[in-house]
Structures are given as C-alpha cells and as structure tokens.
Coordinates of C-alpha atoms and ligand atoms in Angstrom, one line a residue:
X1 CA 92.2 54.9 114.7
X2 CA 95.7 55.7 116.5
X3 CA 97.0 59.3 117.0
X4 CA 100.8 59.5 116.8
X5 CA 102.8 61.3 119.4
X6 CA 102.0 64.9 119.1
X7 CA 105.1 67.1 117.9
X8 CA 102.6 70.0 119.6
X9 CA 99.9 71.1 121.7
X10 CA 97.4 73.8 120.8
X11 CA 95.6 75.7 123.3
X12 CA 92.4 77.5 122.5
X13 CA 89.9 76.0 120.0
X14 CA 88.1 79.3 118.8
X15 CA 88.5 80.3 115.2
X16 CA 92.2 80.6 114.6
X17 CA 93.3 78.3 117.1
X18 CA 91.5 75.5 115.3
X19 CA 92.1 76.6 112.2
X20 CA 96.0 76.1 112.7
X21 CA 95.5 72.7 114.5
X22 CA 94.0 71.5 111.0
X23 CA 96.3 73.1 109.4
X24 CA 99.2 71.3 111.3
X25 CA 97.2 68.0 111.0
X26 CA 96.8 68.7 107.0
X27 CA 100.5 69.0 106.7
X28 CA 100.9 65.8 108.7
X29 CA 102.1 67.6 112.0
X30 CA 100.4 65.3 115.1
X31 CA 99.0 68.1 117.6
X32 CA 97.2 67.6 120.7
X33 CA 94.6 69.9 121.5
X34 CA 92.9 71.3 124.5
X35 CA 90.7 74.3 125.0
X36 CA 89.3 76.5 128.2
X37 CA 85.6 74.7 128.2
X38 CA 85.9 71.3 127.2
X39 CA 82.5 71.2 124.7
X40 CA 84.7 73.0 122.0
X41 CA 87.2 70.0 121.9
X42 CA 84.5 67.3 121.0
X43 CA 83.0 69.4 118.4
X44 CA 86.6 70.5 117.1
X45 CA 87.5 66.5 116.6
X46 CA 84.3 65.9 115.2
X47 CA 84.6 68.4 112.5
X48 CA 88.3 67.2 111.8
X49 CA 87.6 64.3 110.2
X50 CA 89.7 62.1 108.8
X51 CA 92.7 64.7 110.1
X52 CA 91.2 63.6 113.9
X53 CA 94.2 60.6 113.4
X54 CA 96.6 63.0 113.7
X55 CA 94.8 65.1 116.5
X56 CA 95.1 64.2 120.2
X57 CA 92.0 65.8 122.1
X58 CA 93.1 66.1 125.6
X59 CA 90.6 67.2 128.0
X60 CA 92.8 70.1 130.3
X61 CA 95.7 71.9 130.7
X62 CA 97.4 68.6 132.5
X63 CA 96.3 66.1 129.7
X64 CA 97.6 68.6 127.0
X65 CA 100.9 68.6 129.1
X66 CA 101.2 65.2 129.4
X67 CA 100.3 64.2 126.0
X68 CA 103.5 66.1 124.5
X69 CA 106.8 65.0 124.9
X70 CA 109.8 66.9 126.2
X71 CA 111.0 69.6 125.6
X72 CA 107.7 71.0 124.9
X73 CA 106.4 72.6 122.8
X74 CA 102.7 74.2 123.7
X75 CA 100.9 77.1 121.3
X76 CA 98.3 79.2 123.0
X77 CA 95.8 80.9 120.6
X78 CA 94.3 83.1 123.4
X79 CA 93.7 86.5 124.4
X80 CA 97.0 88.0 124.3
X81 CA 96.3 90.3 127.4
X82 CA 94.7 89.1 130.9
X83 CA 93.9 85.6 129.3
X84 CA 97.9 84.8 128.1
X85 CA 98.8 86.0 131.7
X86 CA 96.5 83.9 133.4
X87 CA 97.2 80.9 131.2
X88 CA 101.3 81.5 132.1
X89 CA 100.2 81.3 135.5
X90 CA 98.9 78.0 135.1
X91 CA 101.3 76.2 133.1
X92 CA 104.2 77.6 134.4
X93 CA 104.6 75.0 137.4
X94 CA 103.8 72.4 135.2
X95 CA 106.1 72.9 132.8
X96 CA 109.9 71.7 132.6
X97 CA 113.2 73.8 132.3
X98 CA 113.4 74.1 128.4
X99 CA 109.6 73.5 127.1
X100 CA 108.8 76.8 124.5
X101 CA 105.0 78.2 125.7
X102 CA 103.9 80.1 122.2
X103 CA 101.6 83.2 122.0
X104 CA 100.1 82.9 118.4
X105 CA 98.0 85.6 119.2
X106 CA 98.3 89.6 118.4
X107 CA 100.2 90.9 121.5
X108 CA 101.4 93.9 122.7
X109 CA 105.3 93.1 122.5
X110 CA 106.1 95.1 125.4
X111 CA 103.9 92.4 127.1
X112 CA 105.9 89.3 125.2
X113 CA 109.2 90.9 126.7
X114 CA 108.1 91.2 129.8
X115 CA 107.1 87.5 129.5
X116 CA 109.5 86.0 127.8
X117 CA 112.2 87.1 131.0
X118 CA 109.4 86.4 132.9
X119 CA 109.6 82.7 131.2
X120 CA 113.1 82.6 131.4
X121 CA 114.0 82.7 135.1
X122 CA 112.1 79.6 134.8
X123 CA 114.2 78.0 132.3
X124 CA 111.5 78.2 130.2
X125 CA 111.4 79.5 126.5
X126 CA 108.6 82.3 125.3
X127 CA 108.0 82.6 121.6
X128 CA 106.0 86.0 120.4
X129 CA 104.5 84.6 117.1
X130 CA 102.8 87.0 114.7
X131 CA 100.1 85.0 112.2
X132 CA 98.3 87.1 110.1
X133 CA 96.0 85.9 107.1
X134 CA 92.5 85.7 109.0
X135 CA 90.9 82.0 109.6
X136 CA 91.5 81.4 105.8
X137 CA 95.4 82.0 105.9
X138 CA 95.4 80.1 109.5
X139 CA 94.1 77.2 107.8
X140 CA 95.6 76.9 104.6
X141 CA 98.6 79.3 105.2
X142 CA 99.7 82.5 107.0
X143 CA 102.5 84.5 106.8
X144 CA 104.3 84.2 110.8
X145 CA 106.7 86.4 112.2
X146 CA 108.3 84.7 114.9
X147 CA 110.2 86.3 117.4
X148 CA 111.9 84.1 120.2
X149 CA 115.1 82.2 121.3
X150 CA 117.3 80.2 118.3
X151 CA 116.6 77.4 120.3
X152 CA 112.8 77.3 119.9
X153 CA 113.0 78.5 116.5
X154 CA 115.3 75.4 115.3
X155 CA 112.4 73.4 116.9
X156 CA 109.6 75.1 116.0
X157 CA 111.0 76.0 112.4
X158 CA 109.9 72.5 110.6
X159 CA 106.4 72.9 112.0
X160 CA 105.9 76.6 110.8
X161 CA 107.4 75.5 107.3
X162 CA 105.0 73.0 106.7
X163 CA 102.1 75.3 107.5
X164 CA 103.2 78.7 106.0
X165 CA 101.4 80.5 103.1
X166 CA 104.2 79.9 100.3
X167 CA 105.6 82.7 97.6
X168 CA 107.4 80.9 94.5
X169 CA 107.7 77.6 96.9
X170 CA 109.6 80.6 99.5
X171 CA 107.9 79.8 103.0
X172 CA 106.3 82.8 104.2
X173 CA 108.0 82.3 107.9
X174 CA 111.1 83.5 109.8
X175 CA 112.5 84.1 112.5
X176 CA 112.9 88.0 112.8
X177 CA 114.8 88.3 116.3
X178 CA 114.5 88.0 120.2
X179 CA 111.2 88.0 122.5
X180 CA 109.0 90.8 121.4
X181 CA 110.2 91.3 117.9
X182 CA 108.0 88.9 115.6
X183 CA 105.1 90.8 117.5
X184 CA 106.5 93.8 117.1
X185 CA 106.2 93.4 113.4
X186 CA 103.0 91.7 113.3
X187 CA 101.9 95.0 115.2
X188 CA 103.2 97.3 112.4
X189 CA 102.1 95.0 109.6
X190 CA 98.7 95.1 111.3
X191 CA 99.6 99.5 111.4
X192 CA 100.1 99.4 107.4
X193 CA 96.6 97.0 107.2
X194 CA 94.7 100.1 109.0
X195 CA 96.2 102.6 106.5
X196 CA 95.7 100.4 103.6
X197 CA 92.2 100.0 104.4
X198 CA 91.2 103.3 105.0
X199 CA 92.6 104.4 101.7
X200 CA 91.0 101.9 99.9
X201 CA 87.6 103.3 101.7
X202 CA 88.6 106.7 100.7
X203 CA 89.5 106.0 97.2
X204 CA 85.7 104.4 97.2
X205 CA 84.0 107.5 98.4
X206 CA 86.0 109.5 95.7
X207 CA 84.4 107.3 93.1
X208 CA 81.3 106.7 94.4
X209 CA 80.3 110.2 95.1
X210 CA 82.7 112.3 93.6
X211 CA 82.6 110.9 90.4
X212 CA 78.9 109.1 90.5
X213 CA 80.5 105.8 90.3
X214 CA 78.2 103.1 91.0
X215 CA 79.7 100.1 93.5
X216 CA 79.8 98.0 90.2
X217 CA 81.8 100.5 87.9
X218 CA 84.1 100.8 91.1
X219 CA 84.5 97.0 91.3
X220 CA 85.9 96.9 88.2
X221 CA 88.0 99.3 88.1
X222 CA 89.9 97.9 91.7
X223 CA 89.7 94.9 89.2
X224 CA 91.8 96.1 87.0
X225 CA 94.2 97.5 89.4
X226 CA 94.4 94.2 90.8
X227 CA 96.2 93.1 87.5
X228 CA 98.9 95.6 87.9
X229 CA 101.1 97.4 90.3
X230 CA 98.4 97.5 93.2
X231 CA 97.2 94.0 93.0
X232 CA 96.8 93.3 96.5
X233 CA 94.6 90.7 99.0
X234 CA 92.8 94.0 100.2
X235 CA 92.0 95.8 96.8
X236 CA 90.5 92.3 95.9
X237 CA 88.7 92.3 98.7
X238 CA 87.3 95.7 98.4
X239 CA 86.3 94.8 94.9
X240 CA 84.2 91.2 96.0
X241 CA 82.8 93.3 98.8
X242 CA 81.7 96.2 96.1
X243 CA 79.9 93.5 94.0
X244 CA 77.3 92.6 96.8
X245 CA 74.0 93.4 97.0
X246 CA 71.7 92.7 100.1
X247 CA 69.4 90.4 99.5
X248 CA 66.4 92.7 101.2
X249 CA 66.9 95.9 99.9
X250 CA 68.8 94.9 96.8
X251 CA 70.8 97.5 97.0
X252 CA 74.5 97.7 97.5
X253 CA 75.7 95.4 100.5
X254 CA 77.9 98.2 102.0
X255 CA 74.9 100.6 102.2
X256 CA 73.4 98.5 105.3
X257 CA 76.1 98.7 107.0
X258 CA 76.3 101.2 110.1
X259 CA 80.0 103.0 109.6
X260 CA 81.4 102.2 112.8
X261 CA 84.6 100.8 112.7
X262 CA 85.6 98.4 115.6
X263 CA 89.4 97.7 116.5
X264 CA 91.2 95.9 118.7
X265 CA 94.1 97.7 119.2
X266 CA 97.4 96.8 117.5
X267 CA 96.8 100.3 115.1
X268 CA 96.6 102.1 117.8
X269 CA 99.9 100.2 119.3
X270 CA 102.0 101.2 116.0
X271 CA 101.1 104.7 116.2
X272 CA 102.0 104.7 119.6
X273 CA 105.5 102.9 119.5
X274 CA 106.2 104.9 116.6
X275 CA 106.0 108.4 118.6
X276 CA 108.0 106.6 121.3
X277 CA 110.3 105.9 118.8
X278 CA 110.7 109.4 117.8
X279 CA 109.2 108.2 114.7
X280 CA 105.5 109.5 113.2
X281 CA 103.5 107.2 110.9
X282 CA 101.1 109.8 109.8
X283 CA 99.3 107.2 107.2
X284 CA 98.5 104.5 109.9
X285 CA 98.1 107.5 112.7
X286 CA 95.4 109.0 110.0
X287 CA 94.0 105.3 109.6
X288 CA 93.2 104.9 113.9
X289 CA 91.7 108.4 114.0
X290 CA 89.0 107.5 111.0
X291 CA 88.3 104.4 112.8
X292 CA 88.1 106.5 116.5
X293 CA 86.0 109.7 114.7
X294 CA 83.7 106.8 113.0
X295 CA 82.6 105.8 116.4
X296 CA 81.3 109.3 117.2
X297 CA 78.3 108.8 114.5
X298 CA 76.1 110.8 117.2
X299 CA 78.6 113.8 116.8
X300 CA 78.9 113.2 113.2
X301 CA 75.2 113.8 112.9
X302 CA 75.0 116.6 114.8
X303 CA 77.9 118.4 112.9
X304 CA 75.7 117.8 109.5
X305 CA 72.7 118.7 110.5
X306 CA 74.3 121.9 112.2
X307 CA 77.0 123.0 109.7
X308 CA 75.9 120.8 106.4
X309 CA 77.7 118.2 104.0
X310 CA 77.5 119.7 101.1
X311 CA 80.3 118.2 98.7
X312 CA 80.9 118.9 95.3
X313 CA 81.2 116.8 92.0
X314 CA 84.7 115.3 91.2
X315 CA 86.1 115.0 87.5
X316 CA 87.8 111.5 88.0
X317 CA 90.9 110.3 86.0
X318 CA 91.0 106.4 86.8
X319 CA 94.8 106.6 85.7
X320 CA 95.9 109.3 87.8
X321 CA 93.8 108.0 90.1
X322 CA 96.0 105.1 89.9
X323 CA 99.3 105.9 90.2
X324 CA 98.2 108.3 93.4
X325 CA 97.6 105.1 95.5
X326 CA 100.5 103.7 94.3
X327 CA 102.3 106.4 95.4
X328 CA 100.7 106.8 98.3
X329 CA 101.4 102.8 99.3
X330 CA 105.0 103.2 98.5
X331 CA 105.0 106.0 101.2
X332 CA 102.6 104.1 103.6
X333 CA 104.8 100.8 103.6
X334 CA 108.0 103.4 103.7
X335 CA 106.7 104.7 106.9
X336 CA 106.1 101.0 108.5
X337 CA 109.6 99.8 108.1
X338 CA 111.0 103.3 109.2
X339 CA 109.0 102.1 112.3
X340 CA 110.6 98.5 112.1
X341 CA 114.2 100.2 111.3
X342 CA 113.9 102.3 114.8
X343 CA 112.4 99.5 116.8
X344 CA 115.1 97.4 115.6
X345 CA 117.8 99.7 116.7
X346 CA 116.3 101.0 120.1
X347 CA 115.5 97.2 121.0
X348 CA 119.1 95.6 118.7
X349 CA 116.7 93.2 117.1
X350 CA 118.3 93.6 113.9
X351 CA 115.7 93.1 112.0
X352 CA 115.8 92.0 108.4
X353 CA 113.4 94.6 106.2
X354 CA 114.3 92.6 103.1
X355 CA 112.9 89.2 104.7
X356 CA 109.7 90.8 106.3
X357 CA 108.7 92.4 103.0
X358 CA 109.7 88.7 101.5
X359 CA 107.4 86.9 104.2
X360 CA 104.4 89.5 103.9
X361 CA 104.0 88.4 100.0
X362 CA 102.0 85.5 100.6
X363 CA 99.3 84.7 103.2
X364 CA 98.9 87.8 105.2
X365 CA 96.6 90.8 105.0
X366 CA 98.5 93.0 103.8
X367 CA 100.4 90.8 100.8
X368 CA 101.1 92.8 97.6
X369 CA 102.6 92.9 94.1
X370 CA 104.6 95.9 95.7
X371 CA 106.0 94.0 98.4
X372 CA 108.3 91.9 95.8
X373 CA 109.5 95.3 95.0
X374 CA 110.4 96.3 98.6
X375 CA 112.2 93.2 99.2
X376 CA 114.3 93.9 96.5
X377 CA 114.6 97.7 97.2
X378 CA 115.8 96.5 100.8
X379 CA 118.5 93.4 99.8
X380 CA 119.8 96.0 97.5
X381 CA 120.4 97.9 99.9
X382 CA 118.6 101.0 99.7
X383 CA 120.3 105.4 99.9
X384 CA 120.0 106.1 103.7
X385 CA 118.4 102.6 104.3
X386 CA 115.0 104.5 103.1
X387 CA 112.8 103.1 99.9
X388 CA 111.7 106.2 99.1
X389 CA 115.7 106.7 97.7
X390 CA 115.4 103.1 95.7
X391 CA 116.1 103.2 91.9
X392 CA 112.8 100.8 92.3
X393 CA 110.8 103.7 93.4
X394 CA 111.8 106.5 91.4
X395 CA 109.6 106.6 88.8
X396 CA 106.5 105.5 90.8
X397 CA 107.1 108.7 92.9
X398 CA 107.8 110.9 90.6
X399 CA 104.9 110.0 88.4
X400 CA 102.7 109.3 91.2
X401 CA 102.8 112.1 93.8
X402 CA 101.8 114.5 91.2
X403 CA 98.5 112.9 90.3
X404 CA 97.8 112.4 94.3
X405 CA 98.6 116.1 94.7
X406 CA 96.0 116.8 91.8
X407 CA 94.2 113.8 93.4
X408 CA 94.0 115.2 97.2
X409 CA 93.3 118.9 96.3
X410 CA 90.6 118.3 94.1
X411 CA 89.0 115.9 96.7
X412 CA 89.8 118.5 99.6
X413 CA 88.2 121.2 97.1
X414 CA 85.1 119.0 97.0
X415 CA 84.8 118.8 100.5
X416 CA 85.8 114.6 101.0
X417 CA 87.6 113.4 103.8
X418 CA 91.2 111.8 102.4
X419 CA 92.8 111.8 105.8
X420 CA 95.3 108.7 104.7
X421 CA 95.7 109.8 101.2
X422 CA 96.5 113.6 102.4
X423 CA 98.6 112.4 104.9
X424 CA 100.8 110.9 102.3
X425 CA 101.3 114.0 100.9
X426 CA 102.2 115.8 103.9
X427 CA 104.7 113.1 104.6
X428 CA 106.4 113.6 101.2
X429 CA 105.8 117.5 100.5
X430 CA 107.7 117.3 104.0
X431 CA 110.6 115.2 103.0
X432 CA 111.4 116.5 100.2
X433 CA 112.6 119.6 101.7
X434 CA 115.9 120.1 102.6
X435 CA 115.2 123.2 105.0
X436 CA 111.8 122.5 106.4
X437 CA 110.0 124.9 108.8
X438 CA 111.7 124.0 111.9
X439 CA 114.0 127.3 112.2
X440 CA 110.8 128.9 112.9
X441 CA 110.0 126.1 115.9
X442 CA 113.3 126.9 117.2
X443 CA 113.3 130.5 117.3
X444 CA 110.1 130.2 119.1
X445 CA 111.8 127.5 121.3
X446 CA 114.0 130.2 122.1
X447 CA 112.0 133.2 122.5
X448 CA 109.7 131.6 125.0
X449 CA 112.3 129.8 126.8
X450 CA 115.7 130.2 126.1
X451 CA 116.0 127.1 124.9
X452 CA 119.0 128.1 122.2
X453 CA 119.6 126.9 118.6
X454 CA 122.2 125.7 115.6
X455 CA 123.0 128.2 113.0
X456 CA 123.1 127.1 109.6
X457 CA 127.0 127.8 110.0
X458 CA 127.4 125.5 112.1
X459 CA 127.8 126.9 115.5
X460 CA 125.9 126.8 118.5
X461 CA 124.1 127.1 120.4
X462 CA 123.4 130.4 120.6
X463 CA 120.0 132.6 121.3
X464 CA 118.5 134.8 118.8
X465 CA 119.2 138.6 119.3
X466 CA 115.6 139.0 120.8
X467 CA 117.6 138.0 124.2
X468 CA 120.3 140.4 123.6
Ligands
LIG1 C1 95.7 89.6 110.3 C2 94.7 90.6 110.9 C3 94.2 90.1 112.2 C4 92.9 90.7 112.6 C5 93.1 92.1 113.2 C6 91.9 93.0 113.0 O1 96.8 90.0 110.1 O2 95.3 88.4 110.1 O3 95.4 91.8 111.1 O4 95.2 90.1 113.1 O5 92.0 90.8 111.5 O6 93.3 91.8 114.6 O7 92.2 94.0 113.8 P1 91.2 95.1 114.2 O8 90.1 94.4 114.9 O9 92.0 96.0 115.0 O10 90.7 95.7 112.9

C-alpha cells in the first residue's frame, strides 16, 4: 500500500481532528497526520482502513513537516487557547515563509488576530477556521467559516469543498474575510446554538409540566414542527432525545440526568463582544446565564426549600405555541447577525450575512429551514439592513409575537422560567417603539451629573430646568 503526497497535514488525532482526516481521505484528499502522544496515530491508521492509503502517519511535529510539500499547508485541531500558542511556538521555526498553519478549533478571534500578525512577521499565513457540525458533521460534512488571507483560501478552498456539508449541491464553506473573522462567526453561530437550545429546553418544561405533556406527546409534537417552518438539526434532536428511556429506571432518559450545564466558552464570548460592540444579544445573553444559574444547583435547592416552587397548570395551544418559537427564532438569529453586522464594521471584515445564513443551512448545529429564508431576506437586501424589516418576515412577526406574548405571560403567570423566550419579547416590545424610555435615562443623566441632553426639536444640548 503506497500513500500519495499529502496535500495536508492534520495535527491532533482526538475526536474532531480525526474525524476530518477521514473525512479528507474519503473525499480522496492525501493527509498526513501527527498527534501530541504518538499511541493515538497507530490506533487512528488502524481504524482508517482502507482510507489508511491516502493517510500518511508521521510520528512528530518534524515528520508531519516534512512529509508535506511547500507551501504548506498544516491544520491543527487543538486547544484553541494555551495548546494553539504553544504548538505556534513550535512550528514556527520550522516552518517556511508562505506555509498556512490552520486553527480548526473554536477560538477566541481576538486570539486568531493576534496570531495571525503574530504569523505574519514571519511570512507565514494564519487561517481562523470555524467547523461546526459535532464529530458527525466533521466526518461526513461541516459547515466552515474560514477567515484568513486570499492566498490560503485559494489553496485551501478545493480541500474545504470536497469535505463540506452540501445544501442543493451549494458547498457549505467560504471564505468570510481577514484573520479573526471566520472565528468570529463560528463564535456567534455557536451564541445563536446557546439560545436555540435553551428555548428548546424551555418550550419542553412548558409542555411537560405546564401542560402535563409526557416526553413522548412532546416528541411528537417537535416532530411535527420539524416538518414545517422550525425544522431544525436541534428540534430533531430534542425530539430523539425525548423518546429515550433509561434502561434502569425506565423512565424518561432526561430525568437521570443532573441539570448542570457545562460550557466552554464561545456563548459567553458572543455576549461579551456584543456589549463591546455596543450591541446586546439578550436571547444568547439569557441562554449563558441559564447555563451559569444551572451550576448553582446547591443555591437552587436552597431557594425551593426556603421560598417554594409552586407552579401552576398551563392551558397549552400547540399552534400558538408554534408560531411563538418561530417568532422568537426570527428575533434570536436577528440578534446574531446584528452582532456579525457590527463586528464587521468595527473590524472592516465585510462580512457577507446572505452567504453565512447560506453556509449555516447544512452541516452545522444550528442549520434550519429558516436559514433559506434569511439568506434570501439578506441578498434582497433587507430595510435598514435588519430582517426583522424583510417582507419575508412580516407575517411570521406579526402572527407570531402575539402568541409568544400570550405564550410568555401565561408561563410567567405560572411561575416557569422562559428567560430566552421572554427575552425575545423584551427585544421586540423594545423595538417597536419609536420613543422608548430613554428620555427618562437622560434626564436622570442630567440631574445627577450634568451630563445634558437632545430635545425632541432638535437642539442641544441643553440641561433640564432642575439646573436653572
Ligand atoms: C458546533 C458546536 C461545537 C461544540 C461546542 C459546544 O458548532 O459543532 O458548537 O463547537 O459542540 O463547542 O459548546 P459548549 O461546550 O460551550 O456547549
């Protein structure tokens, strides 16, 4: 058996990193491979098959280096933090003036700036690449943002075509600008995934306990939705997961599971940027605190025991139900690509919303029917560059927010937690008001520290007449 010349070499043999290395191998892409401890790389060839033709196990950093020819190209599916700085340390000197080192992992994209000059004064080329789809999408294919020089993306391009998840034949792939910003958008994708989930999880508790739903009857209903408007990867998933039993208690599978939610950061990192930003994604922001409060079960105990959970019945209307999470995922993926519109004009990235909505329709988490619809909301070119204003929108809202308005109050009545779903509705009861409440901030502003104000006519500043 003969290996051809690699076109690539793949760093970091754990789950994802091998998972694209088949993946490559599958689509016939040669790929040498390497990894930290070398026991992984045997056991990685030996799984691969018949695809081990294509594969080129090379022992260390210096074998993978040498195994590739020049310019290289050289994918690290590592720890984006410490790990990815460490690894740059190493390869650096052994690199030559034009070789692309990729980070395939989810990174901070202040981090991949700081890199990719970092890479640069080297001659060397840095590529941030988003991949989102889990080990499954890896494998078979994930939607990748890349965000890096022309240069490596006119070499890298015919690899990441071959591997991406595909929508209508469309590769689910592009470049999306400079250094940081195809991390920048797998960040906020990963943002809307957070928000998406916890509704999903709210939306169950409504049903389940609110309207005596079993995990079945729920199941099906997400089901159904998944053959209309909200057919998504995660209301699928939410529906297999529903249909579990454990095999020792034979109850429902969710019921043995503790409700702590781990994360790894990259929710927090879109809430954060977006403040930065001057922006506020209230959906994905509401998303990171369930998952921080869920941590403090000890707390949560404490809290029932003292002060009680009493919650009330719910009288549930699947329908309305319904069209209030479509509603309220129109105003969650409106809030993302506000984030990505900001970024793009703080950081000139000029990034494409119609193209990421196109890429996010197959292979990544977050993939949905309504994501066609966004696309085409954005490449026509949208009122005030905002979805919300699309013709393609208009009747989702304006059918929608009223049932998540009955949705969210009765809930709220009840005594449920609906922090993403509420949150949508605070965003939108918000916007839709042409004077707000921020004359009253202002006067404040002013009364406490002369900090002055518009008038409505116009002029300004001035101070209000409790300074006169
Ligand atoms: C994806 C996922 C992936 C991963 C998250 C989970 O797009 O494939 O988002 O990146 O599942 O890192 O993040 P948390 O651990 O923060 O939930």
């Amino acid at each position: 058996m003969t290996n051809s010349t690699p076109l690539i070499g793949l760093y970091g043999l754990g789950t994802m990193g091998s998972a694209l290395a088949l993946n490559m191998a599958d689509h016939g892409i040669a790929v040498a491979v390497s990894n930290r401890s070398a026991d992984a790389i045997d056991a990685f060839v030996e799984e691969a098959g018949p695809l081990a033709a294509r594969i080129t196990p090379s022992a260390d950093l210096d074998a993978l280096i040498a195994a590739l020819p020049t310019p290289r190209l050289l994918l690290a599916m590592i720890p984006s933090t410490g790990p990815m700085d460490g690894f740059l340390d190493a390869v650096i000197p052994k690199l030559a003036k034009g070789d692309t080192v990729i980070d395939a992992g989810n990174a901070d994209f202040h981090d991949t700036r700081r890199r990719a000059s970092r890479l640069d004064e080297h001659g060397l080329h840095f590529v941030g690449l988003g991949v989102s789809g889990g080990e499954e999408g890896a494998r078979h294919g994930p939607s990748m943002m890349m965000g890096g020089s022309e240069q490596s993306w006119a070499r890298l391009e015919p690899i990441l075509t071959a591997i991406a998840a595909r929508y209508d034949g469309a590769p689910c792939v592009a470049r999306l600008g400079p250094d940081g910003a195809g991390h920048f958008v797998k960040t906020v994708h990963n943002g809307i995934e957070y928000a998406d989930m916890q509704m999903l999880a709210e939306v169950t508790e409504i049903l389940r306990h609110g309207g005596g739903w079993s995990t079945k009857r729920i199941a099906s209903l997400l089901d159904d939705w998944n053959a209309g408007p909200l057919e998504s990867y995660l209301t699928e998933i939410t529906a297999k997961i529903l249909r579990y039993d454990d095999p020792d208690t034979g109850g429902p599978a969710v019921d043995t599971i503790l409700d702590r939610a781990g994360q790894k950061g990259t929710g927090r990192w879109t809430v954060i940027e977006a403040v930065k930003l001057g922006q506020s994604a209230t959906l994905i922001e509401a998303a990171v605190a369930g998952r921080a409060w869920s941590s403090e079960k000890a707390l949560r105990e404490a809290m029932e025991s003292r002060f009680g959970k009493e919650r009330a019945p719910m009288e549930i209307d699947a329908a309305a139900l319904e069209r209030a999470v479509l509603a309220a995922r129109v105003l969650e993926y409106a809030q993302g690509f506000r984030i990505l519109g900001a970024a793009s004009e703080h950081y000139g990235w000029a990034l494409d919303p119609a193209r990421i909505a196109e890429i996010w329709r197959a292979g990544c988490i977050i993939r949905a029917r309504l994501l066609d619809d966004i696309s085409a909301a954005f490449a026509e070119d949208p009122p005030m560059g905002q979805i919300v204003l699309s013709a393609h929108f208009e009747q989702t809202l304006k059918s929608g927010v009223p049932a998540l308005r009955s949705v969210v109050s009765q809930a709220q009545g009840a005594g449920y937690a609906v922090p993403v779903l509420s949150a949508a509705l605070g965003f939108w009861d918000t916007m839709r008001q042409g004077r707000g409440t921020a004359h009253i901030i202002q006067a404040q502003r002013d009364f406490f520290g002369r900090h002055g104000f518009d008038r409505i006519d116009g002029t300004g500043p001035h101070h209000g007449p409790w300074w006169d």
